[in-house]
Amino acid sequence: MYRTNTCGELRLSDVNKTVTLAGWVQRSRKMGGMIFIDLRDRYGITQLLFDESYDAELCARASRLGREYVIQVTGKVCERSNKNINLPTGEVEILASQLVVLNESKTPPFTIDDNTDGGDDLRMKFRYLDLRRNIVRRNLYLRHQMAFETRRYLDSLGFLEVETPVLVGSTPEGARDFVVPSRMNPGEFYALPQSPQTLKQLLMVSGFDRYFQIVKCFRDEDLRADRQPEFTQIDCEMSFVEQDDILQIFEGLVKHLFKSIKNIDFAGDFPRMTFADAMKYYGSDKPDIRFDMRFVELKDIVKDCGFSVLDEAEYVGGICAIGCAGYTRKQIDELTEFVKRPQIGAKGLIYVRCDNDGTFKSSADKFLSQDLLKKIAAQMNAKSGDLLLILAGANTKTRKQLGELRLEMGNRLGLTDKNVFAPLWVIDFPLFEWDEDTQRYYAMHHPFTSPKAEDVPLLDTATGTVRANAYDMVVNGVELGGGSIRIHDSHLQHKMFELLGFTPEKAQAQFGFLMNAFQYGAPPHGGVAFGLDRFVSLFAGLDSIRDCIAFPKNNAGRDVMLNAPSVIDNAQLDELCLKVEPKK
Amino acid sequence: MYRTNTCGELRLSDVNKTVTLAGWVQRSRKMGGMIFIDLRDRYGITQLLFDESYDAELCARASRLGREYVIQVTGKVCERSNKNINLPTGEVEILASQLVVLNESKTPPFTIDDNTDGGDDLRMKFRYLDLRRNIVRRNLYLRHQMAFETRRYLDSLGFLEVETPVLVGSTPEGARDFVVPSRMNPGEFYALPQSPQTLKQLLMVSGFDRYFQIVKCFRDEDLRADRQPEFTQIDCEMSFVEQDDILQIFEGLVKHLFKSIKNIDFAGDFPRMTFADAMKYYGSDKPDIRFDMRFVELKDIVKDCGFSVLDEAEYVGGICAIGCAGYTRKQIDELTEFVKRPQIGAKGLIYVRCDNDGTFKSSADKFLSQDLLKKIAAQMNAKSGDLLLILAGANTKTRKQLGELRLEMGNRLGLTDKNVFAPLWVIDFPLFEWDEDTQRYYAMHHPFTSPKAEDVPLLDTATGTVRANAYDMVVNGVELGGGSIRIHDSHLQHKMFELLGFTPEKAQAQFGFLMNAFQYGAPPHGGVAFGLDRFVSLFAGLDSIRDCIAFPKNNAGRDVMLNAPSVIDNAQLDELCLKVEPKK
C-alpha cells in the first residue's frame, strides 16, 4: 500500500501519529514560510502542511506541485489552529516530512470542482477527469448502493439472479435491434436484447419460480435526455402469482430502497390508479401526484354556450391554480404560449380569474356569462383568488395538453420539490394500441401480456377496449418500471399474435421457441422491470440519466472519449462477409 | 398466489393443516384405489394422495394427469404410513380435495431426471426443459450464490460496482472483437468489450480507488469446452497498491467464497510459485498441486550415456509414479500412446521400473546401465515399487508434454479428487512472449502490464527476460483469474507500445484516450479479473463451463433454442448501410 490512511479518515484522536497519505493535489496555498495543500482522494480531503522552518528543501519541492499531481506524503498528524468545521478531517493537518511525486499532471482542461467551468462536450471527452468531481462520483456511488440493496432485498425473498445471454436472436416487433454479425455463421446476425423478456419467461417454464437480473439492454433508437442506446434494467419474474402478489413484492422493493438509501418511510400502501383514471384526471399514464390539481370536466356545463371553440370540442376540461388570480397579463400570455408550442400543440388557452369580490374575469367573457363562470368555478371547487385554466378540443389530445399545462403550473407553483416522492401504481392498462399509420393494433406493453380474464370475450368484438393485467410504477411523473401478468397458454398466445397481425408462420419464426415451451407445462407467471438509470436519477435529483452513467453516449450515440463507433479494417469486414455501402 | 406453501417445506408439524400447492407432475403411481403423485417445484417434491374412497371423481381426474402437467392442489397434510427418509418432505403427504389443471404438457422429448435419457443436442434445443432438472438448476443457484457473496465481500471492503459500457471501440490487439454496426454513424462500428480493462484503468485515473464489476465480456474465437463467445468476469481494480496488496485482498475473496459456499477453510496463505518454477516443476503455468509428482531434471546425470535420444536432447526430465512398478506392458503402452497423441506430440516415452529386488527395468536398458538407472532413481527420490516416466527433447515443448503426462498419471492414480481444492498464486510471469510467425513480441497478459522495476533496464537489451508484475490464481490446474500491476506512467506506456511494434500513430489511434488520461495524474494501480464461469464450474465439479450457464451456445456459436444467429431483413441491412457478400 502506498498509504496508511485515506484522505477522509484522520481526526483529532489521531494527533501525533505518523501517517502516509496518497492522493491528488486539489489546491495549494502559500502563507509566509508555509505551504498548505489540500490532498484529495475518493474518501475526502486532508490538509498537508509544508513548513519552511521545518524542512526548507521539502517545502521548495512542495511549492512546485501543480493541480492534480499525484503525491505520497508522510508526516505527523497535528491539531490545526485554524479549524475547518465543514470538513470531517478539518480539525487536523499533516506536518509533512516526506514527499514522493507519484505522477505529474498537465493542467486539466476544466476545474475539478462541484461548480466546474467545463462545458458538456469537454467534460464528456475528458470523462475520466469529470468523474473526479464529487458531484459526479456521488451519483455512481448511489448507483452501486441501489444495485446492491436491490440484490440484497430480492435475494432475501428467494429470487435467483440468472444471467441471460447478450447475443440473442433478432425480434423485429418492438424497437430497432442492434445486431452483431456472426463470423462463424456468415450472413447471419445476433441481436442485442431489448430486454430478457422471453428468456425470463422460459426460466419460469423451467421452474425457476423467482428470477431477477440487473442487466444491460439495448435499443437502437434516436436518443434524447432520458434515453441511451444501452441502459440497465432490474428485471424480475415470478411464477404462480397474480397481479396483486407482484405489486406487493415490488412495492416492497421500492420501499426498501427508499428506506435503506434515503431513510424515507411511506405510511401504508402506495396508491393504485387505473389507466382510465390517470388519463381522466391527469392526462397522462404517469401522473405526478406530488400535487393535486386534477382535471375537472366541463363539457356538460359549457355545452351550447355559443362559443364554437367549446361547443364543437369533444372535450372541455380545466385545472384550478390555487391563489393565482393575480397572474399578470404577461404570465397568462406565457402560459398561452406554452400550450401553443408545437410539442404541446393546443390552439389556445381559456382562463377564468376568480376575483376576490366574487366576480369572474375570463378570456371568453364574450360567450361566458358571470352565471356560467360561477357554475364553472363551483364545478372546479374554486375559491376567490384562484385561476382556472381551460382547454378544449379532441379528447385524448386535449387531455395530454392539459396534462402538460398542469405540470408546468406545478413547477411554477413550486409543487414539484425533488425531495418529495409520490409513488403510485398505474394499473389496468389497455392491452392494445391502435396505430393509424399502419392500420393495425400494437401491444401496448408487449405481445406476452395477458388480458384481464373478464375481458377475454371482447378480444374479437371490442379489441381496443380489452384491459391488460399490466401495471406501471410511477414516481413524481417518472415511469420507473412496469410489467404484467403474462400469457401462459399457447392458444391464447396464438390468438394474441393473430390480433397483432402475425401470420402463424411469422409468429412461429420469431417466437416459436416460446410457443413451443408453452406446450410443456408453463406455469402462470408475471413480472416487472425497473429502469435502474431512471431510478438512480430520481434518487439523485438529476434531470438526465446521463449523469448516473459512468461512460454515457451523446445524442449521436457516440462515446466521444473512446471515439466509438469507428471504422474497422477491411480485413475484419471480409471475415464477416460484409461490405459497407453508403446510402444512395 | 396460487399456493400457500412450496413443495419443499411441509413437515410432520404441519399435519392437519389445509394447504394449497402448485407445481409439476413428476411421477404418478396407482395402487389399489389410490393415486400417488409426486408434485415438484424448485423447492422440492411433495407427495399428493388422491383416494377413490374419499372422492372418486377427483381421483378419476387425477388419473388423467400426465408427466409435467402444471397443477394446483388443495388438501390436508397427513402423516405418511410409508415414510421416505431421503426426502425432507418425506414424512407427510397431501390428501387432495381439490385439483386445478393450470396447464397441460405434451410428453417431454426426454425425461426430466438427474439421469436423463436426453442427448446433448436435444437438451440444448429444449434447454427450458433441461433447466427443470435439479442437477442443472443447482449449478445456476450456485452461480447466484457465488456472485452474491462476491459482491458482499467486495462491498464490505469499499469496492464500488461501476457498470462500464457494452458498446465500446474496437481494439484489434488481442483476440477478435465482435462488432456492432452503428445506424446513426453509417459505416462505423462499435465493438463488444473483451474486458473492461482500459475503462477500469480510467476509473482509477478518476480516483474511484476500488472498483469491481461482474460483467459480460465477448471474444469472437473458435470455441471449445471451456470457452463461450460471451463469458462473465469478476473484474476488479485498485489504486495506490502494490502486488502484495492485491494478492492479499483477492486471496481473501477466494477464501470467502470457499468458506461461505462450500464451508472449506484454508490454513495460512496460499502458496506462491514463480512462473519459472511452475514451468520447471510442472511444465505448466497453471500447475495442479493437489498432488506432488514434480519434474526431476536428469540431463546432467544421463549426459553422454550413448543413447542419442538423451544425448541430443536439450532437456531430459521425469516424474516418479509412486507404487506403479507393477504397471503392465499394456498400461505402459497406453501411456506411450498418450504422449504420442498429436495434441501432446512426444516422440516416445522412457520408463524405469524400480523393482522390489533393488534392480531396475527400463525401456532403454540397452543404453542405461543398472548403475546409471540407480543414479536416476536416487535423483528422483524413487523407492522400490515406483515407476519412473522420462521424456527428452526440446526444452519448453518437452516440459509441456511431461506436464500432460503428469496430469494423466494424477488422474490414473486418483490424485485429482474434485472435492479437494489446491489453490496457489503463480507470480513473476514474463512480460513478453515472442511469436515466431509474426517475428514480434506480444504482451503475455496485455500491453498495460508493468515490468518489475528491477527489470526495466532490460527492456531494450533482454526484452524476452523481463518479468512482469503479473499473477494468476490457479486452483486444481485451472486458471481462475489473473491480473497485474499496471503501467501508470505515460512514457513507460509509450515504450511498451513501441516494443510491441506499434507506431506512435497506431498507439495513439487505438489507445490515445488512455495515454492522454495518464498525463493528468494517474495513480499507481493494479487489478485482477476472475472468470466466473470457470469459478462456478470448479465449485460444481463440472467438466464444461456450459453447464453453469443458463443459455449457452454450442461449438458453432449458435443458440439452437433461439435459433440465433439468423438472417435479418434487407431493410435492416439497408438502414445499416451494409451488404452481405458471401466469401469467394
XYZ file of N, CA and C in Angstrom, chain B residues 187-277:
273
model
N -21.371 3.089 -41.580
C -20.024 2.657 -41.927
C -19.126 2.516 -40.709
N -19.644 2.903 -39.549
C -18.846 2.781 -38.333
C -19.413 1.683 -37.431
N -18.538 1.171 -36.578
C -18.894 0.007 -35.762
C -18.486 0.229 -34.307
N -19.342 -0.213 -33.416
C -18.927 -0.397 -32.038
C -18.269 -1.775 -31.940
N -17.583 -2.019 -30.845
C -17.146 -3.383 -30.549
C -17.693 -3.756 -29.193
N -17.911 -5.038 -28.982
C -18.264 -5.521 -27.648
C -16.957 -5.765 -26.889
N -16.889 -5.395 -25.619
C -15.615 -5.431 -24.905
C -15.113 -6.847 -24.636
N -13.819 -7.060 -24.883
C -13.196 -8.325 -24.486
C -12.970 -8.330 -22.978
N -12.836 -7.162 -22.434
C -12.812 -6.958 -20.982
C -12.883 -5.452 -20.773
N -13.295 -5.008 -19.589
C -13.348 -3.551 -19.375
C -11.978 -3.002 -18.976
N -10.890 -3.634 -19.418
C -9.541 -3.300 -18.968
C -9.251 -1.803 -18.990
N -9.339 -1.186 -20.157
C -8.942 0.226 -20.230
C -9.923 1.114 -19.471
N -11.193 0.737 -19.469
C -12.183 1.564 -18.770
C -11.974 1.519 -17.262
N -11.606 0.340 -16.751
C -11.391 0.305 -15.299
C -10.122 1.058 -14.943
N -9.159 1.104 -15.851
C -7.973 1.907 -15.582
C -8.337 3.392 -15.568
N -9.249 3.792 -16.472
C -9.706 5.182 -16.460
C -10.419 5.509 -15.145
N -11.148 4.538 -14.616
C -11.812 4.780 -13.328
C -10.786 5.008 -12.220
N -9.635 4.363 -12.339
C -8.579 4.607 -11.357
C -8.026 6.030 -11.541
N -7.830 6.419 -12.793
C -7.395 7.798 -13.057
C -8.414 8.782 -12.475
N -9.691 8.376 -12.484
C -10.751 9.223 -11.936
C -10.773 9.239 -10.412
N -9.991 8.361 -9.802
C -9.955 8.350 -8.342
C -10.994 7.458 -7.688
N -11.523 6.488 -8.418
C -12.516 5.598 -7.805
C -11.909 4.690 -6.742
N -10.593 4.513 -6.812
C -9.842 3.830 -5.757
C -10.077 2.325 -5.688
N -11.316 1.901 -5.583
C -11.615 0.465 -5.542
C -12.842 0.200 -6.393
N -12.641 -0.478 -7.497
C -13.715 -0.754 -8.446
C -13.896 -2.248 -8.598
N -15.133 -2.682 -8.804
C -15.328 -4.035 -9.317
C -16.575 -4.059 -10.182
N -16.721 -5.136 -10.905
C -17.895 -5.330 -11.729
C -17.983 -6.808 -12.087
N -19.179 -7.353 -11.972
C -19.407 -8.698 -12.526
C -20.012 -8.451 -13.885
N -19.270 -8.788 -14.927
C -19.553 -8.187 -16.235
C -19.366 -9.192 -17.373
N -20.268 -9.085 -18.353
C -20.155 -9.910 -19.549
C -19.030 -9.394 -20.438
N -18.234 -10.324 -20.945
C -17.183 -9.990 -21.899
C -17.356 -10.874 -23.129
N -16.709 -10.488 -24.227
C -17.006 -11.112 -25.513
C -15.728 -11.355 -26.297
N -15.593 -12.553 -26.845
C -14.481 -12.829 -27.744
C -14.953 -13.672 -28.900
N -14.650 -13.211 -30.102
C -15.048 -13.960 -31.286
C -13.936 -14.944 -31.627
N -13.876 -16.026 -30.874
C -12.859 -17.043 -31.094
C -13.533 -18.365 -31.419
N -12.753 -19.271 -31.964
C -13.296 -20.602 -32.173
C -13.452 -21.248 -30.795
N -14.539 -21.984 -30.660
C -14.954 -22.376 -29.315
C -14.481 -23.769 -28.933
N -14.370 -23.997 -27.644
C -14.132 -25.336 -27.126
C -14.822 -25.418 -25.765
N -14.611 -26.532 -25.073
C -15.436 -26.810 -23.891
C -15.422 -25.686 -22.862
N -14.268 -25.059 -22.655
C -14.249 -24.038 -21.611
C -14.270 -22.626 -22.177
N -14.756 -22.473 -23.395
C -14.876 -21.139 -23.989
C -16.270 -20.928 -24.530
N -16.781 -19.722 -24.345
C -18.060 -19.317 -24.910
C -17.846 -17.941 -25.527
N -18.610 -17.582 -26.559
C -18.408 -16.249 -27.135
C -18.683 -15.145 -26.127
N -19.597 -15.385 -25.203
C -19.778 -14.422 -24.122
C -19.525 -15.132 -22.800
N -18.815 -14.466 -21.929
C -18.456 -15.068 -20.649
C -18.464 -13.967 -19.598
N -18.401 -14.367 -18.352
C -18.586 -13.389 -17.285
C -17.341 -13.287 -16.421
N -16.917 -12.057 -16.189
C -15.743 -11.829 -15.354
C -16.115 -11.126 -14.061
N -15.392 -11.482 -13.002
C -15.377 -10.653 -11.795
C -14.166 -9.755 -11.972
N -14.436 -8.516 -12.332
C -13.390 -7.607 -12.783
C -13.103 -6.585 -11.673
N -11.848 -6.445 -11.292
C -11.518 -5.620 -10.120
C -10.289 -4.763 -10.375
N -10.243 -3.617 -9.747
C -9.086 -2.735 -9.868
C -8.955 -1.881 -8.613
N -7.700 -1.606 -8.220
C -7.426 -0.809 -7.012
C -6.312 0.178 -7.282
N -6.354 1.295 -6.559
C -5.300 2.302 -6.674
C -4.403 2.287 -5.447
N -3.212 2.847 -5.647
C -2.233 3.001 -4.563
C -1.872 1.660 -3.916
N -1.791 0.633 -4.751
C -1.463 -0.697 -4.233
C -0.242 -1.261 -4.921
N 0.389 -2.198 -4.228
C 1.450 -2.993 -4.807
C 0.927 -4.423 -4.958
N 1.722 -5.232 -5.651
C 1.259 -6.581 -5.969
C 0.769 -7.329 -4.733
N 1.506 -7.206 -3.646
C 1.168 -7.980 -2.461
C -0.215 -7.593 -1.904
N -0.583 -6.322 -2.028
C -1.897 -5.874 -1.556
C -3.011 -6.571 -2.336
N -2.805 -6.642 -3.646
C -3.824 -7.273 -4.482
C -3.946 -8.753 -4.134
N -2.780 -9.413 -4.015
C -2.828 -10.852 -3.722
C -3.567 -11.096 -2.405
N -3.302 -10.275 -1.411
C -3.952 -10.492 -0.118
C -5.461 -10.280 -0.184
N -5.872 -9.181 -0.814
C -7.308 -8.870 -0.846
C -8.080 -9.922 -1.640
N -7.506 -10.378 -2.752
C -8.280 -11.295 -3.586
C -8.093 -12.753 -3.172
N -7.016 -13.050 -2.482
C -6.949 -14.338 -1.797
C -8.082 -14.362 -0.763
N -8.319 -13.225 -0.159
C -9.431 -13.113 0.792
C -10.770 -13.390 0.130
N -10.945 -12.904 -1.087
C -12.197 -13.161 -1.806
C -12.366 -14.655 -2.067
N -11.293 -15.283 -2.541
C -11.363 -16.718 -2.852
C -11.668 -17.508 -1.578
N -11.003 -17.143 -0.495
C -11.259 -17.832 0.775
C -12.696 -17.606 1.249
N -13.178 -16.378 1.060
C -14.555 -16.084 1.479
C -15.551 -16.960 0.719
N -15.308 -17.129 -0.573
C -16.227 -17.956 -1.365
C -16.151 -19.417 -0.927
N -14.932 -19.910 -0.738
C -14.801 -21.302 -0.289
C -15.502 -21.508 1.055
N -15.337 -20.536 1.953
C -15.909 -20.680 3.286
C -17.430 -20.532 3.258
N -17.908 -19.462 2.615
C -19.339 -19.165 2.706
C -20.165 -20.143 1.878
N -19.582 -20.709 0.850
C -20.378 -21.556 -0.034
C -20.098 -23.035 0.156
N -18.836 -23.385 0.343
C -18.504 -24.805 0.496
C -18.045 -25.154 1.906
N -18.047 -24.168 2.788
C -17.608 -24.368 4.171
C -16.220 -24.997 4.250
N -15.340 -24.548 3.357
C -13.962 -25.047 3.365
C -13.052 -23.937 3.883
N -12.222 -24.283 4.873
C -11.231 -23.338 5.404
C -9.861 -23.685 4.851
N -9.053 -22.681 4.609
C -7.661 -22.926 4.249
C -6.783 -22.393 5.361
N -5.859 -23.222 5.810
C -4.944 -22.757 6.855
C -3.850 -21.947 6.194
N -3.613 -20.749 6.688
C -2.499 -19.944 6.199
C -2.688 -19.403 4.804
N -1.610 -18.804 4.292
C -1.660 -18.182 2.971
C -1.607 -19.232 1.871
N -2.142 -18.876 0.723
C -1.994 -19.742 -0.445
C -0.520 -19.736 -0.850
N -0.016 -20.896 -1.352
C 1.363 -20.901 -1.843
C 1.520 -19.914 -3.010
N 2.737 -19.387 -3.161
C 3.060 -18.555 -4.321
C 4.222 -19.192 -5.048
N 4.089 -19.351 -6.332
C 5.110 -20.034 -7.122
C 5.451 -19.138 -8.303
N 6.744 -18.986 -8.567
C 7.089 -18.177 -9.731
C 6.727 -18.941 -11.005
N 6.497 -18.179 -12.051
C 6.261 -18.773 -13.366
C 7.413 -19.716 -13.713
N 8.641 -19.287 -13.420
C 9.812 -20.109 -13.761
C 9.740 -21.461 -13.056
N 9.400 -21.447 -11.764
C 9.291 -22.713 -11.031
C 8.116 -23.553 -11.530
